[in-house]
Coordinates of C-alpha atoms and ligand atoms in Angstrom, one line a residue:
X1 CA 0.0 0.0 0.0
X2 CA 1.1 3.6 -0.1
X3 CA 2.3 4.9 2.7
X4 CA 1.3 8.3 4.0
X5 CA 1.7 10.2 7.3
X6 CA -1.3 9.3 8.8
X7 CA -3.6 6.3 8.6
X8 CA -7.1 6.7 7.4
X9 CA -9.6 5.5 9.3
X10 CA -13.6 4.4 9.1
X11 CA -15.6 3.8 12.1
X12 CA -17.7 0.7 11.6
X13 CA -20.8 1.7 13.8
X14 CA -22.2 4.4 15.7
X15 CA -21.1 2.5 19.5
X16 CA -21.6 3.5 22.4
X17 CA -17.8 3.1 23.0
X18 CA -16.8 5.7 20.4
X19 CA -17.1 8.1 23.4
X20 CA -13.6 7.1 23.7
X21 CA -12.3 5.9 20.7
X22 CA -14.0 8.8 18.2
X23 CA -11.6 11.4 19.7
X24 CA -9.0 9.2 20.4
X25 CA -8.7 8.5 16.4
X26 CA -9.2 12.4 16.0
X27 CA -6.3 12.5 18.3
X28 CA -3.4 10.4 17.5
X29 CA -0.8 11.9 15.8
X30 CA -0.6 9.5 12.7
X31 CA -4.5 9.0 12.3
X32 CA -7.1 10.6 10.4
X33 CA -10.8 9.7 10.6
X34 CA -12.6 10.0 7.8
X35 CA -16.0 7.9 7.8
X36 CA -18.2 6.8 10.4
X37 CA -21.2 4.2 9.5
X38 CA -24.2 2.9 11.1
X39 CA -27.3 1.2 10.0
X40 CA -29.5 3.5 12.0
X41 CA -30.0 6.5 9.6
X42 CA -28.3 9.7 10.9
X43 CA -26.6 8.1 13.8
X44 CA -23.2 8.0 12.3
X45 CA -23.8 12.2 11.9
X46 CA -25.5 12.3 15.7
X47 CA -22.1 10.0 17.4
X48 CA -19.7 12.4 15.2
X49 CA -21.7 15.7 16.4
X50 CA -21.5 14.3 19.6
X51 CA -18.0 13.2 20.5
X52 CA -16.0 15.4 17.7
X53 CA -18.2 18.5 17.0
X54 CA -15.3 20.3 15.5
X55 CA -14.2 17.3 12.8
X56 CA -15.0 18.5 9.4
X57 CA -14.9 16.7 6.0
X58 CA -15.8 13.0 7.9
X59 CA -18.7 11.0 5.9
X60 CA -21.6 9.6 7.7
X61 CA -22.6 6.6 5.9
X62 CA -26.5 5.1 6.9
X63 CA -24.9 1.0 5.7
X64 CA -22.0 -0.4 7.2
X65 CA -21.6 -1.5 3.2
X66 CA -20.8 2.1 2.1
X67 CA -18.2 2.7 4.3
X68 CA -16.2 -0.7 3.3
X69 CA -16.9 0.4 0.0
X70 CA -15.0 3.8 0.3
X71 CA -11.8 3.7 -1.2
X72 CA -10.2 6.1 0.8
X73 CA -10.8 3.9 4.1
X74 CA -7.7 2.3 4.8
X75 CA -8.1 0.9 8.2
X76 CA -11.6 0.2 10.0
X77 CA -12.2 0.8 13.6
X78 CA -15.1 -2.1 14.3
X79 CA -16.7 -1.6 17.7
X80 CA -20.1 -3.7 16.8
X81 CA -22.1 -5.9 18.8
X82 CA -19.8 -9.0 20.8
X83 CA -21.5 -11.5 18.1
X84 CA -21.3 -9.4 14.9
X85 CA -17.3 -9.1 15.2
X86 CA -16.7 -11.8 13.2
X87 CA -18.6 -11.3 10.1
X88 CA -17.8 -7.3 9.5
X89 CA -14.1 -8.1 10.1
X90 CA -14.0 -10.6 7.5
X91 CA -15.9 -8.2 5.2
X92 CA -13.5 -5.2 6.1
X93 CA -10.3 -7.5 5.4
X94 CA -12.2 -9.1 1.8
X95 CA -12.4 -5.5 0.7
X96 CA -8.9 -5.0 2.1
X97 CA -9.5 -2.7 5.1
X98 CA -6.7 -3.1 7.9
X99 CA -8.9 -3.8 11.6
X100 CA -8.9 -2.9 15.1
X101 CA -11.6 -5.1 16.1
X102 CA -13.1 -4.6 19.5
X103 CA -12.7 -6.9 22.3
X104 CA -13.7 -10.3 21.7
X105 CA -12.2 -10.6 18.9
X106 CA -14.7 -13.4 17.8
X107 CA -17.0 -15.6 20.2
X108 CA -15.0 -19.1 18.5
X109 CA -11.3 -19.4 18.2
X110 CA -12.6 -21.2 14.6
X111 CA -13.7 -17.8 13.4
X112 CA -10.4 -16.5 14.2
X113 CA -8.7 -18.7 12.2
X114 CA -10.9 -17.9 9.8
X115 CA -9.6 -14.0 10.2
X116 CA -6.6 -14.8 10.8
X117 CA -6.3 -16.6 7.1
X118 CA -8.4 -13.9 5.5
X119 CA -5.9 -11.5 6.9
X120 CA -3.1 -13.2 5.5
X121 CA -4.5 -13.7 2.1
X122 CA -5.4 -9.6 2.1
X123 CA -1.8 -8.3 3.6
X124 CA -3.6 -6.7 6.7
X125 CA -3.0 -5.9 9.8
X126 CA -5.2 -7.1 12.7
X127 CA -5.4 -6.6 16.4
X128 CA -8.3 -7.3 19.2
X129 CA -9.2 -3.6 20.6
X130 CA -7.4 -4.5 24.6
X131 CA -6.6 -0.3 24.8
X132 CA -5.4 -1.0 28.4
X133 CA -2.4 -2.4 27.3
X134 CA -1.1 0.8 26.0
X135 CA -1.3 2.9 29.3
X136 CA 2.4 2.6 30.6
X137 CA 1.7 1.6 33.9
X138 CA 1.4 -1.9 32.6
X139 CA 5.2 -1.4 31.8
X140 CA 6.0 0.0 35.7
X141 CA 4.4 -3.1 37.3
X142 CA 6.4 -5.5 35.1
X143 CA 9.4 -3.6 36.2
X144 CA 8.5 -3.8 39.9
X145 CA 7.8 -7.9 39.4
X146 CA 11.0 -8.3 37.3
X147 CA 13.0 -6.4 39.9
X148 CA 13.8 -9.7 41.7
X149 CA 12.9 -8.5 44.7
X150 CA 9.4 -9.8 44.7
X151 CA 10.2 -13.2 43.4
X152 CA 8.7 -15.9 41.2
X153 CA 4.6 -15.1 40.6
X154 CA 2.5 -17.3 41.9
X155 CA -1.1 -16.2 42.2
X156 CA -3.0 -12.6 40.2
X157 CA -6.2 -11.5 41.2
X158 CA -7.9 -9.8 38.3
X159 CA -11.3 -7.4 39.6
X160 CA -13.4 -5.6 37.2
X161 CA -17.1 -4.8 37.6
X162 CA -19.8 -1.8 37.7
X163 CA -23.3 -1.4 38.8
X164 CA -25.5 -1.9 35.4
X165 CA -27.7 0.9 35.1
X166 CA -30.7 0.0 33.7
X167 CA -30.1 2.1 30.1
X168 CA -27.8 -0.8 29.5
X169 CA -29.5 -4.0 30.2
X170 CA -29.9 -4.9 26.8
X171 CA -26.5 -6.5 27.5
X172 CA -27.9 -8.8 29.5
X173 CA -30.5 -9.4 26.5
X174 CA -28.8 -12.4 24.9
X175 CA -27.7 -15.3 26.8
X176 CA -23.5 -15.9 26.7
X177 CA -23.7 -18.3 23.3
X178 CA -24.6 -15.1 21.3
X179 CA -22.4 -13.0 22.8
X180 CA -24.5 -11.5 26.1
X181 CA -23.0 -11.0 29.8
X182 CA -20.7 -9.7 31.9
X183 CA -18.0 -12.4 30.9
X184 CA -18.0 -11.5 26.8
X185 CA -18.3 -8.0 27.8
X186 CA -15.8 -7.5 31.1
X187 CA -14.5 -11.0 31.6
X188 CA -12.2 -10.5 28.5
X189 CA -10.2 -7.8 30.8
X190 CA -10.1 -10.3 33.4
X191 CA -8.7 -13.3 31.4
X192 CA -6.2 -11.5 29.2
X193 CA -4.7 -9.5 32.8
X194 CA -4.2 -12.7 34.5
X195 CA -2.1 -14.8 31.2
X196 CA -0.1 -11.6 30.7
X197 CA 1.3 -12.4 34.4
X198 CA 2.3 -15.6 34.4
X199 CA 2.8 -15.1 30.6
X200 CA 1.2 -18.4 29.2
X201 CA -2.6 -19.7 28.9
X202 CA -4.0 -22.1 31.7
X203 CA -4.3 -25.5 31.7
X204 CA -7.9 -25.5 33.5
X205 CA -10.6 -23.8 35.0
X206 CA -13.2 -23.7 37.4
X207 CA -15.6 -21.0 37.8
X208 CA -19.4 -20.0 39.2
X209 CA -22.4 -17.8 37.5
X210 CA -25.1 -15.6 38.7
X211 CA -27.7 -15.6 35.6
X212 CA -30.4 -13.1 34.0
X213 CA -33.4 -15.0 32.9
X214 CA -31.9 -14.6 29.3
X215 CA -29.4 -17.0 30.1
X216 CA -26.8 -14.1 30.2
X217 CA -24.1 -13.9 32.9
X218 CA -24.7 -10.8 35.2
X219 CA -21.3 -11.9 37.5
X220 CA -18.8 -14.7 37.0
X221 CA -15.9 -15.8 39.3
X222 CA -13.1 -18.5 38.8
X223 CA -10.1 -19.7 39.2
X224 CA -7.1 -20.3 36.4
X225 CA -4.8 -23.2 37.2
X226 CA -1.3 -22.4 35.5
X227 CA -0.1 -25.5 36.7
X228 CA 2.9 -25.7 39.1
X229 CA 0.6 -24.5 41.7
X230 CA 0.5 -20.7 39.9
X231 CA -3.3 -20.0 39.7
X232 CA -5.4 -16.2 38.5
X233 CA -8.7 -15.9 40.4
X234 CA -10.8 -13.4 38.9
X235 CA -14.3 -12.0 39.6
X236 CA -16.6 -9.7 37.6
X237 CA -19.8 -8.3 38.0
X238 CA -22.3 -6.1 36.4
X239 CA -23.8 -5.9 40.4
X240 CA -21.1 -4.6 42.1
X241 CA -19.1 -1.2 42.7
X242 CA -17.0 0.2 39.9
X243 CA -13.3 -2.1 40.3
X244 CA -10.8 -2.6 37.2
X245 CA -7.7 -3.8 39.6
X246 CA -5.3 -6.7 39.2
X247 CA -3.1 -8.1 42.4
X248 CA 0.2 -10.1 41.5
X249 CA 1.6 -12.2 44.4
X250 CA 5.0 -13.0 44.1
X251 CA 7.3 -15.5 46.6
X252 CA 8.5 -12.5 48.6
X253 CA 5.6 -9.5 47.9
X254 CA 2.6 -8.0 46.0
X255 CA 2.0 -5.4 43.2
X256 CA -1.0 -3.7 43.0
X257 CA -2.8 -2.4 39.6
X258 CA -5.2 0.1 41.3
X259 CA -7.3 1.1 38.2
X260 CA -6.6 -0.1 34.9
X261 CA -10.0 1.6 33.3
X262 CA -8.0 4.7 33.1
X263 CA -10.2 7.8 31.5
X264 CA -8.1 10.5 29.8
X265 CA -7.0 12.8 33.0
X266 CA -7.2 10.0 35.7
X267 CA -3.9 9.1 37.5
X268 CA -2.9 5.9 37.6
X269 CA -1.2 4.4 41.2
X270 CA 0.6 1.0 42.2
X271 CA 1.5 0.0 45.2
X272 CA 3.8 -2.7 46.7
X273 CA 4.4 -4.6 49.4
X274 CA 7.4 -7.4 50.2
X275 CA 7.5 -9.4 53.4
X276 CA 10.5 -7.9 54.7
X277 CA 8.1 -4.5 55.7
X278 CA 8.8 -2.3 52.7
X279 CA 6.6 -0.9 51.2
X280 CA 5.1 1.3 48.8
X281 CA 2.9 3.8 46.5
X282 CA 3.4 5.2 43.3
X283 CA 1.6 7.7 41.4
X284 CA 2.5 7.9 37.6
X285 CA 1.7 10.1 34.5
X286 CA -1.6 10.8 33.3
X287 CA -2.0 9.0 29.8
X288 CA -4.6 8.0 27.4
X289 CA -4.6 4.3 26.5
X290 CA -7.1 4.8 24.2
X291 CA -4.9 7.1 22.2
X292 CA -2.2 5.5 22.3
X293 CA -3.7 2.0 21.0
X294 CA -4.7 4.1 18.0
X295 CA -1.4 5.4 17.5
X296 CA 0.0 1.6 17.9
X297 CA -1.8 0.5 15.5
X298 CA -1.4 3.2 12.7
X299 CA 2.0 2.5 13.5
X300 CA 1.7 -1.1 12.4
X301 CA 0.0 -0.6 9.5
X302 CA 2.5 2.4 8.5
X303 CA 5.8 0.9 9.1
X304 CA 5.4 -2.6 8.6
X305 CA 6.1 -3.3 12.8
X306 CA 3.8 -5.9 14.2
X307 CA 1.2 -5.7 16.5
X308 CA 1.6 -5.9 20.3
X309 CA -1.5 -8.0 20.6
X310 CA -1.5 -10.8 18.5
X311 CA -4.1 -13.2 17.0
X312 CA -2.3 -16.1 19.2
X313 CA -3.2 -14.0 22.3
X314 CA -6.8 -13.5 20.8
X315 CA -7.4 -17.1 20.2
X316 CA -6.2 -18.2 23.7
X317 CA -8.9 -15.5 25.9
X318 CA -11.0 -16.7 23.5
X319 CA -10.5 -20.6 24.3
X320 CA -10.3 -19.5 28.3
X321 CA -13.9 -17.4 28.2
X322 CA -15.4 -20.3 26.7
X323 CA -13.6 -22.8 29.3
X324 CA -14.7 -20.0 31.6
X325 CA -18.9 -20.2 30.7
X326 CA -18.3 -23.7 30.0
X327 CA -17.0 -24.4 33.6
X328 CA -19.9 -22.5 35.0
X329 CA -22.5 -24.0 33.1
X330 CA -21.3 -27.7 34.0
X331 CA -20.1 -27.0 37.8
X332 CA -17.1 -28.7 37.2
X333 CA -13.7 -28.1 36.0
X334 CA -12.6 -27.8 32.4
X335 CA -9.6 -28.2 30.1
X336 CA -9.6 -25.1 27.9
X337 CA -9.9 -26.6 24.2
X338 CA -6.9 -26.8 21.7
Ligands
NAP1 N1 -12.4 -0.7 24.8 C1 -13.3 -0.3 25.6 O1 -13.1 0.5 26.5 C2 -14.7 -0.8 25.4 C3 -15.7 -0.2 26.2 C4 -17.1 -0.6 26.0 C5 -17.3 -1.6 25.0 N2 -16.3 -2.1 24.3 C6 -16.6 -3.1 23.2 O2 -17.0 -2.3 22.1 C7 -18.1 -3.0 21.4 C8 -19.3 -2.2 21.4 O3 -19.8 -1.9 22.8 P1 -20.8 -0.8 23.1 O4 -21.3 -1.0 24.4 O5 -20.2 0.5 22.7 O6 -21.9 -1.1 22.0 P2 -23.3 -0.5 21.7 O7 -23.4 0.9 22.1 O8 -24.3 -1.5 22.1 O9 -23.3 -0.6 20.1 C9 -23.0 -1.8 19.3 C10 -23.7 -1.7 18.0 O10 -25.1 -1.9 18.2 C11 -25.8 -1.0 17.4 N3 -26.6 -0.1 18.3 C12 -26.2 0.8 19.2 N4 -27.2 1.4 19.8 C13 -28.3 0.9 19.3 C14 -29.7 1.1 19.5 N5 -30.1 2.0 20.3 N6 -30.6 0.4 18.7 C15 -30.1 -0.5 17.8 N7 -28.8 -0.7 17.6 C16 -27.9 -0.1 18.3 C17 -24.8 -0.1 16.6 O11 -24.7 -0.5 15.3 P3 -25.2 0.5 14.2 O12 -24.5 1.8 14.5 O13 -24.9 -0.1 12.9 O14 -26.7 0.6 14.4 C18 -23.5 -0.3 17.4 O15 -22.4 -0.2 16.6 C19 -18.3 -4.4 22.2 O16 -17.6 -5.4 21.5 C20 -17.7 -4.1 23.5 O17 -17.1 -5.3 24.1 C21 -15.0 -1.7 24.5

């Protein structure tokens, strides 16, 4: 392709998430937005009134169609429904669209395969939308963990969950095999947090529901065995106070992850503790995760670099969240799936 300066991107959907990521692709450095779709008529125009008033020369497209139709598009943004990834990915990459597809990825770890070979047979670049990974704070706790003084890890603790206010139920509104619940939704935070601590995917889980009616989860908790005695224990909720923390517990202390749902301004903090009585808190530099996954992945597409999250990372949160609901649904433990 020809490179340029700047990336140019289509958003694939008028999301509720573009709150963040609109200005975010408005923002980065090497990005250009430059269409927005939905299949509502004039919501593409409402979401880029409302979250970049300023942006001018961006089409609204009313089909998702038109935009992977637009020439000029060279990379798509794709923040649709859990269950609809799939599909629009593999008809941005057929028309040759690079694609930041939102986290899941996919619902199977067949479908992506099945993006994984489109995206080879297109020469595109494509990543599963984890923007927390991009806020440096990540980098200071593997610092802290690989300073020796905290020894080998041996148990994470992964925490995320909000109170569901009632303007967002329709979450709940399709049961977990389409998609629906806290655990395709918040769980995917959970499980990717704990295998990028002890750096590998588990050999088997256990883990408990709470349900809606719909069959959706509202609040999931479980426990990763990473053999060798190293296990992750997570715990979301769509009932509880707002929590996005992780916990890693090494041989000789603890690092804490206080909020890894970091909004544009917030400031991040991690605190330690070893068994010999130090301790301590840090408070680092603002930064916005969301902008700098955008500028990550223009990155990729413009120099050729590859992605920080790959599709091998993608497939194995996928395998564990289905372990995961699997395990829950049974009330026994489970083997993730090769
Ligand atoms: N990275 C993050 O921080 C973050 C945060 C939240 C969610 N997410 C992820 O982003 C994706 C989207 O989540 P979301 O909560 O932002 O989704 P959402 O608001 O429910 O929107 C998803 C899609 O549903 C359609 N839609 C939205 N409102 C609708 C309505 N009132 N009536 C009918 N259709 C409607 C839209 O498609 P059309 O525009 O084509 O109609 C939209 O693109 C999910 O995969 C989620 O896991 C990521």
């Amino acid at each position: 392709m020809t490179q340029s300066a700047k990336l140019r991107w289509g958003i694939l959907g008028a999301a509720r998430v573009n709150e963040r990521l609109l200005p975010a692709i408005v923002e980065a450095h090497n990005s250009e937005l430059i269409a927005i779709a939905s299949r509502r008529p004039g919501a593409a125009l409402e979401t880029l009134k409302k979250y970049a008033p300023q942006q001018a020369g961006v089409r609204c497209h009313d089909t998702l169609e038109a935009l992977l139709d637009d020439a000029q598009v060279q990379a798509v943004y794709l923040p649709l429904a859990n269950h609809e990834h799939a599909e629009w990915a593999l008809r941005a990459i057929a028309r040759g669209k690079h694609i930041l597809i939102e986290k899941p990825m996919a619902l199977t770890v067949a479908d992506i395969d099945a993006i994984e070979a489109a995206a080879i047979r297109h020469q595109v670049v494509v990543m599963e939308g984890f923007m927390y990974r991009f806020h440096p704070q990540h980098d200071r706790v593997r610092e802290i963990v690989q300073s020796g003084l905290f020894g080998e890890v041996k148990f994470v603790r992964a925490s995320y969950s909000f109170m569901m206010r009632p303007a967002r139920m329709y979450r709940l509104a399709q049961n977990t095999d389409l998609g629906g619940g806290a655990m395709w939704d918040i769980g995917p935070y959970a499980i990717h947090s704990l295998q990028l601590w002890f750096g590998q995917a588990p050999v088997a889980v256990s883990a408990m529901a709470k349900y809606a009616s719909t069959g959706a989860d509202i609040a999931t908790s479980g426990m990763l065995d990473f053999g060798d005695g190293k296990r992750g224990h997570f715990d979301i909720s769509f009932e509880c106070a707002r929590r996005s923390q992780y916990e890693i517990t090494g041989t000789a202390g603890t690092v804490k992850c206080h909020t890894v749902w970091q909004l544009p301004g917030d400031v991040p903090v991690i605190s330690w503790s070893l068994d010999d009585g130090r301790r301590g808190e840090e408070q680092l530099l603002a930064a916005n995760h969301f902008r700098l996954e955008i500028e990550h992945f223009s990155d990729c597409v413009l120099s050729g670099k590859p992605p920080l999250l790959t599709l091998d990372s993608a497939r194995t949160n996928c395998r564990t969240i289905n372990a995961v609901l699997k395990s829950a649904a049974a009330g026994r433990v489970i083997q993730p799936e090769t």
